[in-house]
Amino acid sequence: MTLLQRLVCQRLNVASDLTSADARKGYALALHKKAVPSGSVGDALRTLIDLHVLTKPSGTRGHYAFDDPMFREWFSKAMSL
């Protein structure tokens, strides 16, 4: 995973707004960039869906979930080390 993809997953553990201005400010800060465009976040989300890391439940707009709850648990533990 790229750093942005990991940051998106980390944010999903604590918040549901993955593409908001506030979320993008957080990504930019962590990436040491001035800004992270919403298109870059969208690309990261599509890649995570293609990799079966995240899923977008049908009928939802802007909501994502981990595809595998066990992965979410592992990821949460791995990021807290």
Coordinates of C-alpha atoms in Angstrom, one line a residue:
M1 CA 0.0 0.0 0.0
T2 CA 1.1 3.5 -0.6
L3 CA 1.3 5.9 2.3
L4 CA -1.9 7.7 1.2
Q5 CA -3.7 4.4 1.0
R6 CA -2.6 3.5 4.6
L7 CA -3.6 7.0 5.8
V8 CA -7.1 6.4 4.3
C9 CA -7.4 3.1 6.1
Q10 CA -6.2 4.7 9.3
R11 CA -8.8 7.4 9.0
L12 CA -11.5 4.9 8.3
N13 CA -10.8 3.3 11.7
V14 CA -11.7 6.6 13.4
A15 CA -13.9 8.5 11.0
S16 CA -16.1 8.0 8.1
D17 CA -15.3 11.2 6.1
L18 CA -12.5 10.0 3.9
T19 CA -12.6 12.7 1.3
S20 CA -13.6 15.8 3.2
A21 CA -11.5 18.9 3.3
D22 CA -10.5 18.1 6.9
A23 CA -9.5 14.6 5.9
R24 CA -7.4 15.9 3.0
K25 CA -5.7 18.4 5.3
G26 CA -4.7 15.5 7.6
Y27 CA -3.4 13.5 4.7
A28 CA -1.4 16.5 3.4
L29 CA 0.1 17.1 6.9
A30 CA 1.1 13.4 7.2
L31 CA 2.5 13.4 3.7
H32 CA 4.4 16.7 4.2
K33 CA 2.5 18.3 1.2
K34 CA 0.6 21.6 0.9
A35 CA -2.5 19.8 -0.3
V36 CA -3.9 16.4 -1.4
P37 CA -6.4 16.7 -4.1
S38 CA -9.7 14.9 -3.8
G39 CA -8.8 13.0 -7.1
S40 CA -5.8 11.5 -5.4
V41 CA -7.9 10.3 -2.5
G42 CA -10.5 8.9 -5.0
D43 CA -7.7 7.0 -6.8
A44 CA -6.5 5.6 -3.5
L45 CA -10.0 4.5 -2.6
R46 CA -10.5 2.8 -6.0
T47 CA -7.2 1.0 -5.7
L48 CA -8.1 -0.2 -2.2
I49 CA -11.5 -1.5 -3.5
D50 CA -9.7 -3.2 -6.4
L51 CA -7.4 -4.9 -3.9
H52 CA -10.4 -6.0 -1.8
V53 CA -9.1 -4.0 1.2
L54 CA -12.2 -1.7 1.2
T55 CA -15.7 -2.1 0.0
K56 CA -18.4 0.4 -0.8
P57 CA -21.7 -1.0 0.3
S58 CA -24.3 -0.7 -2.5
G59 CA -26.8 2.1 -2.1
T60 CA -24.4 4.2 -0.1
R61 CA -22.8 7.5 -1.1
G62 CA -19.4 8.2 0.2
H63 CA -19.4 5.4 2.8
Y64 CA -16.7 2.8 2.8
A65 CA -16.0 -0.2 5.0
F66 CA -13.2 -2.7 5.4
D67 CA -13.8 -5.7 3.2
D68 CA -12.6 -8.1 5.8
P69 CA -13.1 -7.4 9.6
M70 CA -10.1 -9.5 10.4
F71 CA -7.9 -7.2 8.2
R72 CA -9.3 -4.2 10.0
E73 CA -8.4 -5.7 13.3
W74 CA -4.9 -6.6 12.1
F75 CA -4.4 -3.2 10.5
S76 CA -5.4 -1.4 13.7
K77 CA -3.0 -3.4 15.7
A78 CA -0.2 -3.0 13.2
M79 CA -0.6 0.8 13.1
S80 CA -0.5 1.1 16.9
L81 CA 2.9 -0.6 17.2

